[in-house]
Short mmCIF file of C-alpha atoms in Angstrom, two decimals:
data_model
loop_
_atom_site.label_atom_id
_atom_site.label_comp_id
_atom_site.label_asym_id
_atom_site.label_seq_id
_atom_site.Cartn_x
_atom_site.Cartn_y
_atom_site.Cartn_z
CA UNK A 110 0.00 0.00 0.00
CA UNK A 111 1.23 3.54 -1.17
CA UNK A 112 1.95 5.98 1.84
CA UNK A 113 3.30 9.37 1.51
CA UNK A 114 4.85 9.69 4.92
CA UNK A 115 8.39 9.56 5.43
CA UNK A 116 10.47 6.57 6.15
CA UNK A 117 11.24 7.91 9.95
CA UNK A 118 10.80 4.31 11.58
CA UNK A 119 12.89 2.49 9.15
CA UNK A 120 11.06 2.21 6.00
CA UNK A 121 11.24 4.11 2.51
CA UNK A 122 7.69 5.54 1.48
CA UNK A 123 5.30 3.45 -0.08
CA UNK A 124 7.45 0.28 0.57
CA UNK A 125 5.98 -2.87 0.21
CA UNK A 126 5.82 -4.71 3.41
CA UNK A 127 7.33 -8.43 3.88
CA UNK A 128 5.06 -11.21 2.63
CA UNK A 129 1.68 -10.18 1.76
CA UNK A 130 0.49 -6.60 1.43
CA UNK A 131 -1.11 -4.77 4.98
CA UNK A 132 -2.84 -1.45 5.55
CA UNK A 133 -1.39 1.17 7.41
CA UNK A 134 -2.82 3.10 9.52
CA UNK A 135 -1.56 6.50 9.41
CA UNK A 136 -1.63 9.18 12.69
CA UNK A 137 -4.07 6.28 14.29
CA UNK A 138 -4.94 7.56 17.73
CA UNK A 139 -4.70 4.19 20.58
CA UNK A 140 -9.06 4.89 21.12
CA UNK A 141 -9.27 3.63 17.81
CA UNK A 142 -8.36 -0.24 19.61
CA UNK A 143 -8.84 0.05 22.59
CA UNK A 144 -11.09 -1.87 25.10
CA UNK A 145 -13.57 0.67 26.65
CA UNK A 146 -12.48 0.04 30.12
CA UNK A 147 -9.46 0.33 29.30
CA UNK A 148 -9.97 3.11 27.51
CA UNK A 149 -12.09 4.90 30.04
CA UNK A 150 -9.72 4.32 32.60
CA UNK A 151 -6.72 5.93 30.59
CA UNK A 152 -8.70 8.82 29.15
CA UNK A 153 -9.48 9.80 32.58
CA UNK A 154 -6.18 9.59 34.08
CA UNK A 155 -4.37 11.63 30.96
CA UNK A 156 -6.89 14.37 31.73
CA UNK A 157 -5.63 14.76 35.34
CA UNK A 158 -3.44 17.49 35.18
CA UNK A 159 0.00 15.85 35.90
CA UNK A 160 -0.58 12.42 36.53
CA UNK A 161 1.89 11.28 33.94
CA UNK A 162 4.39 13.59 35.73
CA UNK A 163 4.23 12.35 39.07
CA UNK A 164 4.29 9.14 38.21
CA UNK A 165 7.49 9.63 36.00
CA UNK A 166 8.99 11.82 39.05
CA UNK A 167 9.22 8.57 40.73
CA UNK A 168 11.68 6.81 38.40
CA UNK A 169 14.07 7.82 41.13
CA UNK A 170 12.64 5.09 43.09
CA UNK A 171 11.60 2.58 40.75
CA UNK A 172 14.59 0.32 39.05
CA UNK A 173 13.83 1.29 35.50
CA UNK A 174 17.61 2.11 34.82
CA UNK A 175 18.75 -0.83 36.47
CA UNK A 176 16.25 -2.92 34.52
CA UNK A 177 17.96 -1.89 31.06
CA UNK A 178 21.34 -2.67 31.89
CA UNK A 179 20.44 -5.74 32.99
CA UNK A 180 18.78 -6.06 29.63
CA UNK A 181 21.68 -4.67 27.90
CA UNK A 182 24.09 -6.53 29.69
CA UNK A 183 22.64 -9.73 29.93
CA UNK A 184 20.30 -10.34 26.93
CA UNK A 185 20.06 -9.96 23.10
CA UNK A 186 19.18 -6.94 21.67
CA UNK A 187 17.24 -6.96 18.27
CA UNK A 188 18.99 -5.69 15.31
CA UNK A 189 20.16 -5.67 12.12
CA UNK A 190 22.95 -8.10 13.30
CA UNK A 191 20.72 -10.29 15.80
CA UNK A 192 17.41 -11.48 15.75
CA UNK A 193 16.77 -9.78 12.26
CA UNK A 194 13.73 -11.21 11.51
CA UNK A 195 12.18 -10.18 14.59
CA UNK A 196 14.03 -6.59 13.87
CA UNK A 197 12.14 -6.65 10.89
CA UNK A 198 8.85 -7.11 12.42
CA UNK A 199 9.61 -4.59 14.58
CA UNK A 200 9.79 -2.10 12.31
CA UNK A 201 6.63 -3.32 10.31
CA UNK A 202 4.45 -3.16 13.35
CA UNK A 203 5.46 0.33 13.88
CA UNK A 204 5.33 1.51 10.63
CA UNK A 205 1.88 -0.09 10.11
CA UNK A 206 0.54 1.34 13.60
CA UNK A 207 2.23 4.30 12.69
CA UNK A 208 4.40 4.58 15.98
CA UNK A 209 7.29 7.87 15.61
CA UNK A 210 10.00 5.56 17.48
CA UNK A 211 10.98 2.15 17.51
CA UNK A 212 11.49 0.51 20.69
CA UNK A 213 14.77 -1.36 21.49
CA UNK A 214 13.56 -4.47 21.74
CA UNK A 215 15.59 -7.52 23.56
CA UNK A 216 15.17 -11.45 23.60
CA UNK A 217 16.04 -13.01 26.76
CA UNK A 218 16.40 -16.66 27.66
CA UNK A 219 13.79 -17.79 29.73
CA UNK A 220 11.61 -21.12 28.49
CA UNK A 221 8.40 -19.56 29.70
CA UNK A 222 6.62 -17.87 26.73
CA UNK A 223 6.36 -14.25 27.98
CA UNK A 224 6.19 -10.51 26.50
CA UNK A 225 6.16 -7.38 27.84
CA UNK A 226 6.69 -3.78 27.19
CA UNK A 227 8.16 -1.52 30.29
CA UNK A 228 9.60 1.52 30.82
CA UNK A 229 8.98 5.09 32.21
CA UNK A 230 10.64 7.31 29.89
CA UNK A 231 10.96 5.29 26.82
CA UNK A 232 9.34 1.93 26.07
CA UNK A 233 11.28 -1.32 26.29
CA UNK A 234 10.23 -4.57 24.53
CA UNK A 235 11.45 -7.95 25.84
CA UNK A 236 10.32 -11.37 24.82
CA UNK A 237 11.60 -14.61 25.88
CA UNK A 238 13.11 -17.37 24.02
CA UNK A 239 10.59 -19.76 24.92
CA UNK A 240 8.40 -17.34 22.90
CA UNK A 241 10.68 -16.98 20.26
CA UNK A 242 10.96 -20.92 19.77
CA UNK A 243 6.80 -21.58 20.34
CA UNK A 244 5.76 -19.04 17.19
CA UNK A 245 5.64 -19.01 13.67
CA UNK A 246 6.32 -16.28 12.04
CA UNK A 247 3.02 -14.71 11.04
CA UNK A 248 2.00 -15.78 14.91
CA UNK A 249 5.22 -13.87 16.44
CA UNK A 250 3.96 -10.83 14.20
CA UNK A 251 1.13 -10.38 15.60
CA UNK A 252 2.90 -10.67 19.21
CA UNK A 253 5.32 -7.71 18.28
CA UNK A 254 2.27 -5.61 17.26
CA UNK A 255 0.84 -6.52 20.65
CA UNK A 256 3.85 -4.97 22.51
CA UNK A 257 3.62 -2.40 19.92
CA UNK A 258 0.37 -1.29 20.55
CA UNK A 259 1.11 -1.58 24.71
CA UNK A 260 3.97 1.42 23.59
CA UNK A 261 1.82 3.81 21.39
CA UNK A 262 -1.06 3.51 24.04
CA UNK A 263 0.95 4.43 26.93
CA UNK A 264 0.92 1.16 28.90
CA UNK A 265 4.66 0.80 29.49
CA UNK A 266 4.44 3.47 32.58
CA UNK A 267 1.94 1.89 34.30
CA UNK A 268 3.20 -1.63 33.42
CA UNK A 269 6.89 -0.76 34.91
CA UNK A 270 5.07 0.46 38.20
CA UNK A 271 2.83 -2.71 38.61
CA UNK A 272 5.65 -4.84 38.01
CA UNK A 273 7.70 -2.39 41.15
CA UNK A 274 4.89 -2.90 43.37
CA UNK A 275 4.76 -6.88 42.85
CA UNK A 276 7.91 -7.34 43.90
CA UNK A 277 7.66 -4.52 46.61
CA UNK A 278 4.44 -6.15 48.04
CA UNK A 279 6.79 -9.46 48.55
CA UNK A 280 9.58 -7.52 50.54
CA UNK A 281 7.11 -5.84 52.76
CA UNK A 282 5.06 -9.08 53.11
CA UNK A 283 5.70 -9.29 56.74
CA UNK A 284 3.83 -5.49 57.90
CA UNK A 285 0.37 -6.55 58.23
CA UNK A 286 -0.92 -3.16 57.28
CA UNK A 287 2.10 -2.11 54.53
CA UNK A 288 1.20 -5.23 52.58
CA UNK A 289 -2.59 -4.64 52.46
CA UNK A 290 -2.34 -1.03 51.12
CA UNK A 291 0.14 -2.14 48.68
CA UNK A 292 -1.79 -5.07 47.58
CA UNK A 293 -5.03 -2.91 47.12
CA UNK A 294 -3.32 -0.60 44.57
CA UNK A 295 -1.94 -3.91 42.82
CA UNK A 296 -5.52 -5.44 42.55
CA UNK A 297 -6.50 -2.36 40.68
CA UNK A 298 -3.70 -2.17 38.64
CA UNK A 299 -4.01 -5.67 37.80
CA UNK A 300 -7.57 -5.46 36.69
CA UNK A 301 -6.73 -2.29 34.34
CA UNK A 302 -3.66 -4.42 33.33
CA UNK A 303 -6.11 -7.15 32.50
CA UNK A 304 -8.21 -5.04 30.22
CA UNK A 305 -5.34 -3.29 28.78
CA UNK A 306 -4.11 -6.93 27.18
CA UNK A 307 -7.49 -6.78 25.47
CA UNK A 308 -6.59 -3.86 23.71
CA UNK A 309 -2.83 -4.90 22.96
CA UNK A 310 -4.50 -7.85 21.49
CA UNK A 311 -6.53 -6.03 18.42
CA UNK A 312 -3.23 -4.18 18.07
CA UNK A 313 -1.92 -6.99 17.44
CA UNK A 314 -4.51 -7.96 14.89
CA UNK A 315 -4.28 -4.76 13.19
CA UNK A 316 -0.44 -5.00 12.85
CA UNK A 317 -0.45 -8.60 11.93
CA UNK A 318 -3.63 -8.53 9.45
CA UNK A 319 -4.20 -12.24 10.35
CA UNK A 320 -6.99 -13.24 13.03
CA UNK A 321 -5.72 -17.31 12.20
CA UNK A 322 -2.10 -15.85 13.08
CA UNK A 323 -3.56 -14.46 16.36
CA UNK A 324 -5.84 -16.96 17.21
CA UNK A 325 -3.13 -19.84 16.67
CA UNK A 326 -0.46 -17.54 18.68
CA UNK A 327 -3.32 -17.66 21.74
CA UNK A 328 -3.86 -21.24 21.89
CA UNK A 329 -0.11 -21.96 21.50
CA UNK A 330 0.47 -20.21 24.62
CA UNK A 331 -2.04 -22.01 26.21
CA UNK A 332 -0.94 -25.90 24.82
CA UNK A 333 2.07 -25.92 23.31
CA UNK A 334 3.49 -26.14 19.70
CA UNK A 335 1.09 -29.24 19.00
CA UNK A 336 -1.36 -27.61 16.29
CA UNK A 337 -2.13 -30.69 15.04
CA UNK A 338 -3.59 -31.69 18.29
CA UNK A 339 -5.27 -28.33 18.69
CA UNK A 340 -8.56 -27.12 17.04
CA UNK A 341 -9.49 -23.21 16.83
CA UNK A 342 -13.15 -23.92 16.96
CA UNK A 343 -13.13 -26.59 19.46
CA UNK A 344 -10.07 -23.86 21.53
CA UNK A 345 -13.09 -20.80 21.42
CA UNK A 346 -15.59 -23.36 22.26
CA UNK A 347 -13.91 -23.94 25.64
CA UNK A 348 -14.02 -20.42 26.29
CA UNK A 349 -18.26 -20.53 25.56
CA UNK A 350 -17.98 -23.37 27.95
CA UNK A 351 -16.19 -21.63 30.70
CA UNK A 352 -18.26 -18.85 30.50
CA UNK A 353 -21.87 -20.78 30.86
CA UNK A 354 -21.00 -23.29 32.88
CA UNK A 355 -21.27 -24.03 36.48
CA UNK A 356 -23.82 -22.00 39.28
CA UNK A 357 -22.82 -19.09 41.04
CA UNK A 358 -20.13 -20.78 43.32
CA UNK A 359 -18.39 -21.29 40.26
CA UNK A 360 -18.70 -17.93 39.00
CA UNK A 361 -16.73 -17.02 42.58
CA UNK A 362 -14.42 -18.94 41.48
CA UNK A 363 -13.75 -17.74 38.27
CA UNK A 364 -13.09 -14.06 40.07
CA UNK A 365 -11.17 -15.62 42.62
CA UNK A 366 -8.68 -17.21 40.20
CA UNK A 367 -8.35 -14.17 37.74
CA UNK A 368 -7.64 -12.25 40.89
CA UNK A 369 -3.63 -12.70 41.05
CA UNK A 370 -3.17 -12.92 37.15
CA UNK A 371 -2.03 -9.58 35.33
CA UNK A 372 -3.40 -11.80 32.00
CA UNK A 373 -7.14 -12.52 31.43
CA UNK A 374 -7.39 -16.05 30.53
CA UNK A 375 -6.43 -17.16 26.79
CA UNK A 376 -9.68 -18.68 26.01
CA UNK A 377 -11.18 -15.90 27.22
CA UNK A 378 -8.63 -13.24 25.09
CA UNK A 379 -9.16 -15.43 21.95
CA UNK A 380 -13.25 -15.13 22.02
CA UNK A 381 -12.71 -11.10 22.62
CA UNK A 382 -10.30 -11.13 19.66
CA UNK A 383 -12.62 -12.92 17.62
CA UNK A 384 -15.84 -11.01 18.49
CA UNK A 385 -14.07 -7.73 17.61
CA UNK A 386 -12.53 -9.17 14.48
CA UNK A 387 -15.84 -9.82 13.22
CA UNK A 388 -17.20 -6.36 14.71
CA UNK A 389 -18.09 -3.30 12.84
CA UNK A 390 -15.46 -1.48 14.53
CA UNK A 391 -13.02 -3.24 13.32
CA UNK A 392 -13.98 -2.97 9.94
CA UNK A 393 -14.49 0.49 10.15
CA UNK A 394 -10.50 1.18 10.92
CA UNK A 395 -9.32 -1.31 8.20
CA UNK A 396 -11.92 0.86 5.93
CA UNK A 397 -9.64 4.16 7.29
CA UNK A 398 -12.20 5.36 8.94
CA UNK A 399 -10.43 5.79 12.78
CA UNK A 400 -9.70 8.38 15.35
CA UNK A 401 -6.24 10.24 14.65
CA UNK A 402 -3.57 11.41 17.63
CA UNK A 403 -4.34 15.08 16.94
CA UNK A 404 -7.70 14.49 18.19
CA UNK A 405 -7.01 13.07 21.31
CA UNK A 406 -6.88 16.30 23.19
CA UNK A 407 -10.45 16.86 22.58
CA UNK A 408 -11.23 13.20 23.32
CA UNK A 409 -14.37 13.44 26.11
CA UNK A 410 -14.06 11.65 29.53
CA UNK A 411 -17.62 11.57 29.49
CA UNK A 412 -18.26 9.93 26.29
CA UNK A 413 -15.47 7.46 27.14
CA UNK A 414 -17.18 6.15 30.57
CA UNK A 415 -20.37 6.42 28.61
CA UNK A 416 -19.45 3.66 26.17
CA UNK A 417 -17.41 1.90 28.82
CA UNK A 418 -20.80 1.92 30.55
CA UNK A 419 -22.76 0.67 27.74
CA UNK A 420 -20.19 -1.81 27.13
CA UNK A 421 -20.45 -3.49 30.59
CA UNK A 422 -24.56 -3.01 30.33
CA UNK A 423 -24.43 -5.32 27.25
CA UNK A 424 -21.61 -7.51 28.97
CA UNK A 425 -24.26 -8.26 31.57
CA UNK A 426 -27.18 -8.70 29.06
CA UNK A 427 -25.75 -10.93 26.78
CA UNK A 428 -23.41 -13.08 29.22
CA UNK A 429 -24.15 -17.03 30.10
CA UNK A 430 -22.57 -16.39 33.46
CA UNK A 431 -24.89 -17.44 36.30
CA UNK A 432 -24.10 -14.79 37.96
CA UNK A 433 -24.87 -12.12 35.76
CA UNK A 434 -27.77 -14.13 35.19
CA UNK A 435 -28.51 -13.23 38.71
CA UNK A 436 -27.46 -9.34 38.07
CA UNK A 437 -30.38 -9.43 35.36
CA UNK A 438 -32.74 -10.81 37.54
CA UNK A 439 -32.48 -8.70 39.93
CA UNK A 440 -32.19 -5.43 38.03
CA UNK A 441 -35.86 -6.79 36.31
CA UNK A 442 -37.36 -7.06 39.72
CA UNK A 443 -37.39 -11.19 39.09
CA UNK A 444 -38.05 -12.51 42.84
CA UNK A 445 -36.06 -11.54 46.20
CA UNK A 446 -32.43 -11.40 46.46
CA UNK A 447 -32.25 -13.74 49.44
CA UNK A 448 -34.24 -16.00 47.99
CA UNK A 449 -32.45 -16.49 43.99
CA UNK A 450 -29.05 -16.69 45.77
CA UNK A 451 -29.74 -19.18 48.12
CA UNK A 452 -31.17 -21.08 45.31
CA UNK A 453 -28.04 -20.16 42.71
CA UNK A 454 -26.03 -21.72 45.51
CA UNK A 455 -27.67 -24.71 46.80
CA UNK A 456 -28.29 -25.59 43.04
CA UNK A 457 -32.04 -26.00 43.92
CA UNK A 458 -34.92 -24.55 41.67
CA UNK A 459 -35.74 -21.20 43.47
CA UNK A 460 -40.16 -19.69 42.18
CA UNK A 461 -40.89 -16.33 40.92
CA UNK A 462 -41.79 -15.66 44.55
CA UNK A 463 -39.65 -16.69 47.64
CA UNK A 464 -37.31 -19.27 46.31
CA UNK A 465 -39.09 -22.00 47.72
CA UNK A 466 -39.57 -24.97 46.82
CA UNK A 467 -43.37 -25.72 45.35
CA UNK A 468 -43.60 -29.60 45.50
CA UNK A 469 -45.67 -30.64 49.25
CA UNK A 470 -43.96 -33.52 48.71
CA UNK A 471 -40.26 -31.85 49.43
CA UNK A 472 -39.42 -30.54 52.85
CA UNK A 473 -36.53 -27.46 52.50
CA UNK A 474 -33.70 -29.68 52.69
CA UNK A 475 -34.88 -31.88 49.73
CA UNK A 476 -33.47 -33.46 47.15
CA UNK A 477 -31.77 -30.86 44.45
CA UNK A 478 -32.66 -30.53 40.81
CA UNK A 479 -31.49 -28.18 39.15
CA UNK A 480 -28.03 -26.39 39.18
CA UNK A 481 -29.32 -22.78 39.98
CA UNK A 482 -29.75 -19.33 38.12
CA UNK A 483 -28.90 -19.60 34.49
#
């Protein structure tokens, strides 16, 4: 695809890029992909006068220099010399996102397939080997444009401070009191954190062009390099599965074990991916029609927590989750509180009334039949 910009992040204007042609995506602002909690979240923090500034003040504390020369000293940095392919896709995920400076970007040898982008006053890329050595090519693209997408929408600072407060929490594990305020601002970050990988993930698609790519990358990380074991309908079926099944003890469950993760889980990140690949949105940007950078400044917090509003509203109307079945139940009036959760978690068959059971025949403590709120 023709472009008249300049070749600033490595490439000459109008290049071809590698492999098959992809649109760019010129000036694109981050709302353009971004989940609206996410989104809402960040909107209102970059309209706090400052709030970028006193969080970069404390790069005094936090061990962001020490962090790149320990990258620098003791992993590989991408280049023209090392790791060119992934060099390469480097600069094709910022020239199709359209972001002014490349990253340095390092591989370092760890078996665990990871990514992340850090840094406070420049973005840092790192992926391990055991990433490296899991993904195909077309799959690792669409990783790169992941971390890509964490730079250009401003992730990296509040990434670099989650990661400072982790590992402070653990130091300071022993004050009762320290380790419960620090903990509190983790959760929080964590759950933004969580929502901001939703976003990084249609960067991803947009950079890579490929939903297969991304869709394979997600279940590799989940299973292993064993596609031919693996099934892409059969992987997003799990995560239909997962979110249907159960009553409402296992819907604690499921917040109980997303709690500690800074990742929402892959069958869960593959469904989103594919729901929004499929979405008018997203065919709206690869159409060019998308909000540019210079219009951020006049981007509404309003209007952002509106749709990030709307967007849990129809979370809750259209989910298979018993309890947000419960949620809608309640919010339509549909019997008494104490009654529909007792039943949602004794699994027995609650009335439009009470909850109670209707059969004569069955004293309070009969037999169950049913496995609660759908």
């Amino acid at each position: 695809m023709s472009d008249s910009s300049n070749g600033s992040n490595g490439h000459a204007p109008g290049e071809r890029l590698p492999g098959r042609q992809r649109r760019r995506f010129p000036d694109i602002s981050s709302r353009a992909y971004e989940h609206p909690a996410d989104r809402s979240a960040l909107v209102a923090l970059r309209k706090l006068s400052g709030f970028d500034t006193v969080f970069k003040a404390l790069s005094g504390l936090l061990p962001e220099r020490s962090l790149r020369l320990l990258f620098l000293s003791d992993s590989v940095r991408v280049g023209e010399q090392q790791f060119q392919h992934l060099h390469t896709m480097l600069l094709d995920a910022c020239y199709v996102l359209d972001l002014p400076k490349v990253p340095p970007m390092y591989v370092t040898q760890d078996p665990q397939p990871n990514a992340m982008c850090i840094g406070l006053d420049e973005p840092v890329i790192v992926v391990t080997t055991g990433l490296v050595e899991l993904l195909d090519e077309e799959e690792m693209r669409a990783v790169v444009g992941h971390e890509v997408g964490h730079a250009l929408s401003g992730h990296a600072v509040y990434r670099t401070i989650l990661l400072f407060l982790t590992n402070f929490a653990v130091k300071i594990a022993w004050i009762p009191l320290g380790n419960v305020a620090i903990m509190a601002i983790v959760t929080a970050l964590r759950e933004w954190f969580r929502k901001s990988e939703l976003s990084a993930d249609r960067a991803g698609l947009l950079a890579g062009q490929d939903v297969q790519a991304s869709m394979r990358g997600l279940m590799k990380i989940a299973g292993g390099n064993h596609l031919h074991e693996m099934n892409v309908d059969a992987f997003l079926a799990q995560a239909e599965e997962y979110e249907a099944g159960g009553d409402l003890r296992d819907s604690v469950l499921k917040i109980l074990n997303v709690l500690p993760r800074s990742h929402p889980f892959t069958t869960v990140r593959a469904a989103e991916l594919k729901k929004w690949a499929a979405s008018r949105d997203f065919q709206r940007i690869m159409d060019g029609h998308y909000p540019r950078r210079d219009e951020d400044k006049d981007a509404s917090v309003t209007d952002s927590f509106r749709e990030s509003a709307n967007h849990y509203a129809e979370s809750v109307r259209a989910s298979k989750d018993p309890l947000m079945g419960l949620v809608r139940d309640i919010a339509g009036g549909a019997g008494e509180f104490g009654g529909r959760l007792r039943d949602a978690f004794t699994g027995r068959p609650g009335s439009a009334g009470s909850g109670s059971a209707k059969d004569p025949g069955k004293g309070p403590e009969g037999p169950s039949e049913g496995t609660g709120t759908a």
